[in-house]
Each structure stands twice: as C-alpha cells, then as structure tokens.
Amino acid sequence: MVHFKNVALNKWVHEMSDLCKPDSIHICDGSQQEYDTLVKQLVDTGAAIPLKKRKDCYLFRSDPSDVARVESRTYISTPSKDNAGPTNNWEDPETLKKTMRELYAGCMKGRTMYVIPFSMGPLTSPLAKIGVEITDSAYVVLNMHIMARVGTAALDRLGTDGTFVPCMHSVGSGAGTKEWPCAPIEKKYISHFPDENLIWAYGSGYGGNALLGKKCLALRIASSMARREDWMAEHMLLLRLTDPSGKQYHIAGAFPSACGKTNLAMIIPTIPGWKAECLGDDIAWMKPGPDGRLYAINAETGFFGVAPGTSFSTNSNAMNSIKENTIFTNCALTDDGDVWWEGMDGAKPSHLIDWQGNEWTPASDKPAAHPNARFTARASQCPVICKDWEKPEGVPIDAILFGGRRAHIAPLVTQALNWDHGVFLGATLASETTAANIGAVGKLRYDPMAMTPFCGYNMGDYFQHWLNMGDKLGSKAPAVFYVNWFRKDENGKFLWPGYGDNSRVLKWICDRVSGKAGATETPVGYLPNAADLDLKGLSISQAALTDLLDPKLEERKAEMPQLEAHLARFGDRLPPRIRAQFDRLVKGLERNKAA
Ligand code: GTP
Ligand code: SPV
Ligand code: MN
C-alpha cells in the first residue's frame, strides 16, 4: 500500500482509494520516463495516435459528447447559496457530496489510480499553491505533466504538514468509448467546495473539466483564496513589451475563452522597434509587491490552446511551439501523419480523417477538426517565451486589458478614467459565446472580467474585491483598458486587421501609461483620435477607422436597460461604487444628447 509523509495527503489518498477501488495506485514523479511509459501504454490501446510528421507528438480523439468545459454541470458548493452568487450553479455541500460519493463508489475498478502532486506557480514562488490530483485518466497525467509542475519536488515542498488542494477526478462511466470513457451529461459534475479548498470532478476527461490544476484550482478555488488573502487569481494572459528606447511594460489581459489571449500573448508586432515576449496565455496570479506595485506570475507551465484558426499567418509563435512534444486533441489527421484544422495555412487537404475518426473531404459539410480542438505544449517551447517567465516574484503590471468579441458598439480601444471606472468596464464586459463551453455559440452575454465561468464566489463580492485591491494599490494601480478586435461592418467583415497589428493598440496603451499619447475624454472613457495611433504601413479605410474609434454613444444609451438588468442580478452585493459608475455613465450619455 502507498504511504505519504504528509499526514493529510496520506489520509485522503487512502480514503479515496477505499471509495473508488482502483486495481492499482501510481504516484506520479513527473519524470520523462513516466511520460514516455504512459504514452506507450496509450499508443498500445489505440487511445493515442503517434504523428509521423511531428516528433513525439500524439493525437487523441475524445468522445463526441465530451469536447469542452460544461458550465451547466459546474458547481460552486458553499453552505449558503448567496455565497456562490447568481452566476454560479449551486448545490448544498452535503447533498452534492452524497450524490458524488455514489458515483465515485467503485468507479476505478479495472483502472489505475494516478496520484499527481503538482505546484501552480514556480515552486519557490511565495504565490505558488500545491495541489494533488487523483485521476483514473493517463491522458490527464500527460497533460498535467505539460501544464503544471508535477512530481516529487511538489511533494517535497508539502513536507509532513503542509497544506494542499485535494483535486479528485474520475472520467466515470456510462458513456463514451473504451479509448475515451466518460459519463452522460446529467452525471457529469465539476464541483468546488471553496470553504474547504476542495475539488471533486466526475464524468469528463476534457480540458478544464479534468486538468484540475487549471480552471478548478488556479481560478475557481484560487479566486476564493485570493479574496481571503488579498491577491487576485485571474483569467489573463501576460505579456512583456519593450519599446524602441528599451523601456519595458508588462500587460495582463482578460478575454473570455477563445477570444484571443493566446494570440495576443505571442504577438509579433508589425510596428518597427517594438518587441513582445510571452509570459503566459491563460491564468495570472497577482499580488502587491514590496514596492506597492501589482506583481503577476503565470500559474501554469504550458499552453492548452485553441487549434482552429492557429496558423503561421495568425500566430507563428504558437505554430513553432507545437512542432514537437505536443499533445493534440480532436484535430483532424492527414494522410501523411500530421494534424490539420480549419484556418491552417495553405490549401485544404483533399482527404483527412476527421476528429471523430471518419473519412473527410472538402465536400464534407462538417468541420474536420472540432471547433474546440486543442494543443497542449510546454511554455518553454515558445520561441518568444520571456526569460523572466518563471521569476518567483513575478513581473510588475503596468496595464490591465479587458476585451471580448463584440461585433458592434465596443470601440477598438478605450482607457478607463480611473480604477473604479476600470472595474466597471471589467464588470460590464460582454462577449459572444464560443465553442470552449458546451452550449450555444455566438450569443452575447455579460462576462465580467472574463471570469463568469471561473469565479469561485459571489461575483458582487468579487467586484468589491477588485475595488479593495485598487484602494490598496492607490496611485501604483495599473491603468485599465478595454479592447475589441472583433468589430464588424454591415457585411459581417472584421473592421480591424487584428493579430500583429494589435501592436498598434498596445503601443498607444504603453504611451498612455507613460503619458506620451493623446486621447479624448468621452462618457465611456478616453478614446484615441486617429492621429494618436501609429498606423504607418497599415492599409485601412478612413471610414473603417472612424467607425472603430466611434464611442457609439447613442447605441450605448439604447443598451443601458440591459446593462442595468445585468448589474441588478447582484442585488445588494453590487458595490455602491459600481452603481455610482453606472449612474455617472447614464448622466454622461444624457449630457451628450443635450450638447
Ligand atoms: P482559452 O484558451 O479558451 O481561454 O482562449 P484564448 O483567449 O487563449 O483564445 P485564443 O487566443 O486561442 O483565441 C482564438 C480565436 O480568436 C481564434 O478564432 C482566432 O482567430 C481569434 N483571434 C485572436 N486574435 C484575433 C484578432 O486580433 N482578430 C480577430 N478577428 N480574431 C482573433
Ligand atoms: C477556457 O475555456 O478558457 C480554456 C480551456 O482555457 S479549458 O482548460 O478547457 O477550460
Ligand atoms: Mn481559458
């Protein structure tokens, strides 16, 4: 029988193995040998397909019912429903645990139970947190090897009495295939018990439902810890920009799932003299440092990136990050043994095996890769990874960006008037939904701070936490901006070229931070004039530019009832300072009409 020096860990692993009854237990050491052994097993069973064209790369196909996060089955289970708030599913902890214990009972018979000790954040960082995931999925172990600091070092840091976040996971049964077992949707549970720093997941093997260090620990549980401990756990990319004079800027950006964090994190600026380096593409943990500024670390060690749309023309740094040692999930397979997805460079192949294992030709009416097909690759493989990406103390943040997909209304870029207004811009972030969640795609929803699916407590309290952090940071708080690369014209065409040309917006942002760029104040914030943006070498029509920089005050006004209804959901948990921002905006829009 296994034994751990850490008393609580030892007790928990025994309890869970008594409940789940696995055939054997494997304690993960995080070594390359462990990775290779598991890969070989999965190749032998047919679950992993080696890619002839890419060194040490493997393709996995999930069950067609298990292709993305399931927000409808994700729970924040606090003793009082109010503490989960209006944006989370809630069930009382005792009832939920009883239901899930029945599902876990004997669920690992015939399977191996893997115990994965891991650290989110660099092991020596004061911000790091230790988790231990129990899972019956070898695929999860492989992904965790890439996405987190897995193995003996994490156990060592735990010592005999250190605390960890227990992350319980089983793919379950009742649906799926031999290669990808899972549970039917109504038996899937992604449950969080923030008051106990505990995670219980059952029934899905995909992404954030199963790699529990990511959304479950590093966002939902961490956000609730962060509130208690005065720091921030955010759905943010991290980027360093260096201007032509050598001055560095660090930017953190919160965009909803599949809205361009990976792209921006790896941007290649089209403006001369500016350099961009990637520090992270999904999760930032931020805390005020000894100098009073806000410091951020990347909680992860890899990218679990959206494959469709990734190409040498949209994100060559991502393409170069996934040349080897990469796991691909739900991509299409080419006849010569490579992966393919919609939006890749070059012509469509004339024949493929699609993500479900079926023959595919360009005449097919279905996509060859699933829209939420993903790659898992080490951050260290990114050609523009910043040398400081693992600095234990993190990097000081100069600007925070919020953004999302909005075909209308939201201008290319807006600067918040002050911190409270910035929190208001975050709290009213709206974006069209994507395939990263199982549900409707393209539906506009409010997604405060891009955290709707990831906030582990009442979002009204979360707004207050943002305000409190601003009070702590005072004049050293980062400047806040709202960006939108996704504005469309009347024909449904994007108005802004996006990608590398987003560097033009980043340059304005940095220049605003250092007081060098102009802007005009409007009721929705500071907007650049066309002359304030560096547009050299860009071919864009005057009409498109005017439209992109138009604050659309009349349309805003028409949207105010919806905005008010969104804020009203939080009832008396809505901070008065957010309400005051709303009132200020109403007055500003009225005054504009009068003028
Ligand atoms: P998660 O990993 O799900 O949290 O998402 P992410 O924010 O990292 O998403 P990602 O960067 O992978 O977003 C990919 C999608 O955004 C693709 O469809 C891209 O084509 C699109 N995208 C990214 N940047 C731009 C841009 O500047 N303009 C346009 N039009 N689309 C963009
Ligand atoms: C997201 O959906 O925001 C992701 C992918 O980053 S997953 O890990 O599946 O949540
Ligand atoms: Mn994400």
Coordinates of C-alpha atoms in Angstrom, one line a residue, residues 52-397:
K52 CA 4.7 10.5 -38.2
K53 CA 5.3 14.1 -39.3
R54 CA 5.8 15.6 -35.8
K55 CA 8.4 14.4 -33.4
D56 CA 7.0 13.0 -30.1
C57 CA 3.5 14.3 -30.9
Y58 CA 0.3 12.4 -30.4
L59 CA -3.3 12.8 -31.4
F60 CA -6.2 12.0 -29.1
R61 CA -9.9 11.8 -30.1
S62 CA -12.4 12.5 -27.3
D63 CA -15.8 11.1 -27.2
P64 CA -18.1 13.4 -29.3
S65 CA -20.1 14.1 -26.2
D66 CA -17.1 15.3 -24.2
V67 CA -15.5 18.1 -26.2
A68 CA -15.4 21.2 -23.9
R69 CA -16.0 22.6 -20.4
V70 CA -19.5 22.1 -19.2
E71 CA -20.6 25.2 -17.4
S72 CA -24.1 23.8 -16.9
R73 CA -22.6 21.0 -14.7
T74 CA -20.1 23.2 -12.9
Y75 CA -20.9 23.9 -9.2
I76 CA -19.7 26.2 -6.5
S77 CA -20.9 24.5 -3.4
T78 CA -20.8 26.8 -0.4
P79 CA -23.0 26.3 2.7
S80 CA -25.1 29.3 1.7
K81 CA -26.3 29.8 -1.9
D82 CA -25.8 33.5 -1.6
N83 CA -22.0 33.0 -1.3
A84 CA -22.0 31.2 -4.7
G85 CA -23.9 34.1 -6.2
P86 CA -26.2 34.5 -9.3
T87 CA -23.5 33.5 -11.9
N88 CA -22.8 30.0 -10.4
N89 CA -24.7 26.8 -10.2
W90 CA -25.1 25.9 -6.5
E91 CA -25.9 22.8 -4.5
D92 CA -25.6 22.3 -0.8
P93 CA -22.2 20.6 0.0
E94 CA -23.7 17.6 1.9
T95 CA -26.2 16.8 -0.8
L96 CA -23.7 17.2 -3.6
K97 CA -21.1 15.1 -1.8
K98 CA -23.6 12.3 -1.2
T99 CA -24.6 12.2 -4.9
M100 CA -20.9 12.2 -6.0
R101 CA -19.8 9.6 -3.4
E102 CA -22.3 7.3 -5.0
L103 CA -20.8 8.0 -8.5
Y104 CA -17.2 7.5 -7.1
A105 CA -18.1 4.2 -5.4
G106 CA -16.1 1.6 -7.2
C107 CA -15.6 3.8 -10.2
M108 CA -11.9 2.9 -10.6
K109 CA -12.4 -0.9 -10.7
G110 CA -10.2 -2.2 -13.5
R111 CA -8.3 1.1 -13.7
T112 CA -5.2 2.6 -12.2
M113 CA -5.5 5.5 -9.8
Y114 CA -2.8 8.1 -10.5
V115 CA -1.8 10.5 -7.8
I116 CA -0.3 13.7 -9.2
P117 CA 1.4 16.1 -6.8
F118 CA 1.8 19.5 -8.5
S119 CA 2.5 23.1 -8.0
M120 CA 0.7 26.0 -9.6
G121 CA 3.3 28.8 -9.9
P122 CA 7.1 28.4 -9.6
L123 CA 7.9 26.1 -6.7
T124 CA 9.9 28.8 -5.0
S125 CA 7.3 31.5 -5.5
P126 CA 5.6 32.9 -2.4
L127 CA 2.4 32.9 -4.6
A128 CA 2.6 29.2 -5.5
K129 CA 0.0 26.7 -4.3
I130 CA 0.3 22.9 -4.1
G131 CA -2.4 20.7 -5.4
V132 CA -2.7 16.9 -5.6
E133 CA -4.9 15.4 -8.3
I134 CA -6.2 11.9 -8.1
T135 CA -7.4 10.7 -11.6
D136 CA -8.1 7.5 -13.5
S137 CA -7.0 9.0 -16.8
A138 CA -3.5 8.6 -18.1
Y139 CA -4.3 11.3 -20.7
V140 CA -4.9 13.7 -17.8
V141 CA -1.5 12.7 -16.3
L142 CA 0.3 13.5 -19.6
N143 CA -1.5 16.9 -19.9
M144 CA -0.7 17.7 -16.3
H145 CA 3.0 17.0 -17.0
I146 CA 2.9 19.8 -19.5
M147 CA 0.6 22.3 -17.8
A148 CA 1.8 22.2 -14.2
R149 CA 5.0 21.5 -12.2
V150 CA 4.3 17.8 -11.5
G151 CA 6.2 15.4 -9.3
T152 CA 8.5 14.8 -6.4
A153 CA 9.5 18.5 -5.9
A154 CA 5.9 19.4 -5.2
L155 CA 5.6 16.6 -2.6
D156 CA 8.9 17.8 -1.0
R157 CA 7.5 21.3 -0.7
L158 CA 4.5 19.9 1.0
G159 CA 6.6 18.3 3.8
T160 CA 4.8 16.4 6.5
D161 CA 2.3 19.0 7.5
G162 CA 2.0 21.4 4.5
T163 CA -1.5 22.1 3.0
F164 CA -2.6 21.2 -0.5
V165 CA -5.8 21.4 -2.5
P166 CA -7.2 17.9 -3.0
C167 CA -8.4 17.6 -6.6
M168 CA -10.4 14.4 -7.1
H169 CA -11.2 13.3 -10.6
S170 CA -12.6 10.3 -12.4
V171 CA -13.7 10.1 -16.0
G172 CA -16.6 7.9 -14.8
S173 CA -18.5 5.6 -16.9
G174 CA -21.9 5.1 -18.7
A175 CA -20.9 7.0 -21.9
G176 CA -18.0 7.3 -24.3
T177 CA -15.8 4.5 -25.6
K178 CA -13.0 2.2 -24.4
E179 CA -10.4 4.8 -25.5
W180 CA -12.3 7.7 -24.0
P181 CA -14.7 6.7 -21.3
C182 CA -16.9 9.4 -19.7
A183 CA -20.3 9.8 -18.1
P184 CA -23.5 11.1 -19.7
I185 CA -24.1 14.8 -19.3
E186 CA -26.5 14.6 -16.4
K187 CA -24.0 12.6 -14.4
K188 CA -21.1 15.0 -15.0
Y189 CA -20.1 17.1 -12.1
I190 CA -17.3 19.7 -11.8
S191 CA -17.7 20.6 -8.2
H192 CA -15.9 23.1 -6.0
F193 CA -16.0 23.5 -2.2
P194 CA -14.2 26.8 -1.8
D195 CA -14.7 26.8 2.0
E196 CA -12.7 23.6 2.2
N197 CA -10.3 24.3 -0.8
L198 CA -11.6 21.1 -2.3
I199 CA -12.4 19.9 -5.8
W200 CA -14.5 16.9 -6.9
A201 CA -14.9 16.2 -10.6
Y202 CA -16.6 13.3 -12.3
G203 CA -17.6 12.2 -15.8
S204 CA -15.5 14.2 -18.2
G205 CA -11.9 13.8 -19.4
Y206 CA -11.7 17.1 -21.4
G207 CA -9.6 20.2 -20.7
G208 CA -10.7 22.3 -17.8
N209 CA -13.2 19.6 -16.6
A210 CA -10.3 17.2 -16.0
L211 CA -6.9 19.0 -15.7
L212 CA -8.0 20.2 -12.3
G213 CA -5.0 22.5 -11.7
K214 CA -6.2 24.9 -14.3
K215 CA -9.7 26.3 -14.1
C216 CA -10.8 24.4 -10.9
L217 CA -7.7 25.2 -8.7
A218 CA -6.0 28.1 -10.3
L219 CA -9.2 30.1 -11.0
R220 CA -12.2 28.9 -9.0
I221 CA -10.6 27.8 -5.7
A222 CA -7.7 30.3 -6.1
S223 CA -10.1 33.3 -6.6
S224 CA -11.8 32.5 -3.4
M225 CA -8.4 32.0 -1.6
A226 CA -7.2 35.3 -3.2
R227 CA -10.1 37.2 -1.7
R228 CA -9.3 35.9 1.8
E229 CA -5.6 36.5 1.3
D230 CA -5.6 39.9 -0.6
W231 CA -4.4 38.8 -4.0
M232 CA -6.0 38.2 -7.4
A233 CA -6.5 35.0 -9.5
E234 CA -7.5 36.0 -13.0
H235 CA -8.2 34.6 -16.5
M236 CA -5.4 36.6 -18.0
L237 CA -2.6 36.4 -20.5
L238 CA 0.7 38.0 -19.5
L239 CA 3.0 39.9 -22.0
R240 CA 6.1 42.0 -21.9
L241 CA 6.5 44.8 -24.4
T242 CA 9.8 46.6 -24.9
D243 CA 9.7 50.0 -26.7
P244 CA 12.4 51.3 -29.1
S245 CA 14.2 53.0 -26.2
G246 CA 14.4 49.8 -24.2
K247 CA 11.7 50.6 -21.6
Q248 CA 9.7 47.6 -20.5
Y249 CA 5.9 47.3 -20.0
H250 CA 4.0 44.4 -18.6
I251 CA 0.5 43.8 -19.6
A252 CA -2.2 41.4 -18.3
G253 CA -5.2 40.8 -20.4
A254 CA -8.6 39.2 -19.5
F255 CA -10.5 38.0 -22.6
P256 CA -13.2 35.2 -22.4
S257 CA -12.3 31.7 -23.7
A258 CA -11.3 31.5 -27.3
C259 CA -11.2 35.3 -27.7
G260 CA -7.6 35.8 -28.4
K261 CA -5.4 35.5 -25.3
T262 CA -3.0 33.0 -26.8
N263 CA -2.7 35.2 -29.9
L264 CA -2.0 38.4 -28.0
A265 CA 0.3 36.6 -25.6
M266 CA 2.5 35.6 -28.6
I267 CA 2.0 38.7 -30.7
I268 CA 4.7 39.6 -33.3
P269 CA 4.4 43.4 -33.5
T270 CA 4.0 44.9 -37.0
I271 CA 5.3 48.3 -35.8
P272 CA 9.1 48.6 -36.0
G273 CA 11.3 48.8 -32.9
W274 CA 8.8 47.2 -30.5
K275 CA 9.5 43.8 -29.1
A276 CA 6.9 41.4 -27.4
E277 CA 7.6 38.4 -25.2
C278 CA 5.2 35.9 -23.8
L279 CA 4.9 35.2 -20.0
G280 CA 1.6 33.3 -20.1
D281 CA -1.6 32.8 -22.0
D282 CA -4.4 31.9 -19.6
I283 CA -4.0 32.3 -15.9
A284 CA -2.3 35.1 -13.9
W285 CA -2.0 35.3 -10.1
M286 CA -1.3 38.9 -9.0
K287 CA -0.3 40.4 -5.7
P288 CA 1.1 43.7 -4.5
G289 CA 4.8 43.5 -4.1
P290 CA 7.2 45.2 -1.6
D291 CA 7.3 48.4 -3.7
G292 CA 3.5 48.6 -3.7
R293 CA 3.0 47.7 -7.4
L294 CA 1.0 44.8 -8.6
Y295 CA 3.1 41.7 -9.5
A296 CA 2.0 38.8 -11.6
I297 CA 3.1 35.2 -12.2
N298 CA 1.8 32.7 -14.7
A299 CA 0.3 29.8 -12.6
E300 CA 0.9 27.3 -15.4
T301 CA 3.8 25.8 -17.4
G302 CA 2.1 25.2 -20.8
F303 CA -0.5 26.2 -23.3
F304 CA -3.8 24.4 -23.7
G305 CA -4.5 26.4 -26.8
V306 CA -7.4 26.5 -29.3
A307 CA -6.1 24.8 -32.5
P308 CA -8.6 26.0 -35.2
G309 CA -7.6 29.5 -36.5
T310 CA -4.0 28.9 -35.4
S311 CA -1.6 29.3 -38.4
F312 CA 1.7 30.7 -39.4
S313 CA -0.1 33.8 -40.6
T314 CA -2.2 34.4 -37.4
N315 CA 0.2 33.0 -34.7
S316 CA 3.6 31.7 -36.0
N317 CA 4.9 31.6 -32.5
A318 CA 2.2 29.1 -31.5
M319 CA 2.9 27.1 -34.6
N320 CA 6.6 26.9 -33.7
S321 CA 5.7 26.0 -30.1
I322 CA 3.9 22.8 -31.2
K323 CA 6.4 21.3 -33.6
E324 CA 7.3 18.6 -31.2
N325 CA 6.4 17.1 -27.7
T326 CA 2.8 18.2 -28.2
I327 CA -0.5 16.5 -27.4
F328 CA -3.3 17.3 -29.9
T329 CA -6.9 16.6 -29.1
N330 CA -9.8 16.5 -31.6
C331 CA -7.7 17.7 -34.5
A332 CA -8.0 16.1 -37.9
L333 CA -5.4 13.6 -39.2
T334 CA -3.7 14.0 -42.6
D335 CA -2.8 11.0 -44.8
D336 CA 0.9 11.5 -44.2
G337 CA 0.5 11.5 -40.4
D338 CA 0.2 15.1 -39.4
V339 CA -2.6 17.2 -37.7
W340 CA -4.8 19.6 -39.5
W341 CA -7.5 22.1 -38.6
E342 CA -9.7 24.8 -40.1
G343 CA -7.7 28.0 -40.6
M344 CA -4.3 26.3 -41.0
D345 CA -2.1 27.8 -43.7
G346 CA -2.3 26.6 -47.3
A347 CA -5.0 24.8 -49.2
K348 CA -7.4 22.3 -47.6
P349 CA -6.1 18.8 -47.9
S350 CA -8.1 16.7 -50.4
H351 CA -8.5 13.9 -47.8
L352 CA -8.4 13.7 -44.0
I353 CA -9.6 11.6 -41.1
D354 CA -11.8 14.0 -39.1
W355 CA -11.8 14.4 -35.3
Q356 CA -14.3 11.6 -34.9
G357 CA -12.2 9.2 -36.9
N358 CA -14.3 9.4 -40.1
E359 CA -13.3 9.9 -43.7
W360 CA -13.4 13.6 -44.6
T361 CA -13.0 15.6 -47.9
P362 CA -13.5 19.3 -48.6
A363 CA -17.0 18.4 -49.9
S364 CA -18.0 17.4 -46.3
D365 CA -20.4 19.8 -44.6
K366 CA -18.8 19.4 -41.2
P367 CA -15.5 20.8 -39.9
A368 CA -12.6 18.3 -40.0
A369 CA -11.3 19.5 -36.5
H370 CA -13.7 20.2 -33.6
P371 CA -14.0 24.0 -33.1
N372 CA -12.6 23.4 -29.6
A373 CA -9.8 21.2 -30.7
R374 CA -6.7 22.0 -28.6
F375 CA -2.9 21.6 -28.4
T376 CA -1.0 21.0 -25.2
A377 CA 2.6 22.3 -25.4
R378 CA 5.2 23.4 -22.9
A379 CA 5.6 27.2 -22.5
S380 CA 9.4 26.6 -22.7
Q381 CA 9.0 25.6 -26.4
C382 CA 7.6 29.0 -27.3
P383 CA 10.2 31.0 -29.4
V384 CA 9.2 34.2 -27.6
I385 CA 8.9 33.0 -24.1
C386 CA 10.2 35.7 -21.8
K387 CA 13.4 34.8 -19.9
D388 CA 11.7 36.0 -16.7
W389 CA 8.5 33.9 -17.1
E390 CA 9.4 31.8 -14.1
K391 CA 10.6 34.6 -11.8
P392 CA 9.2 33.7 -8.4
E393 CA 8.2 37.3 -7.6
G394 CA 6.6 37.8 -11.0
V395 CA 6.6 40.9 -13.1
P396 CA 5.1 44.4 -12.3
I397 CA 1.9 45.1 -14.2

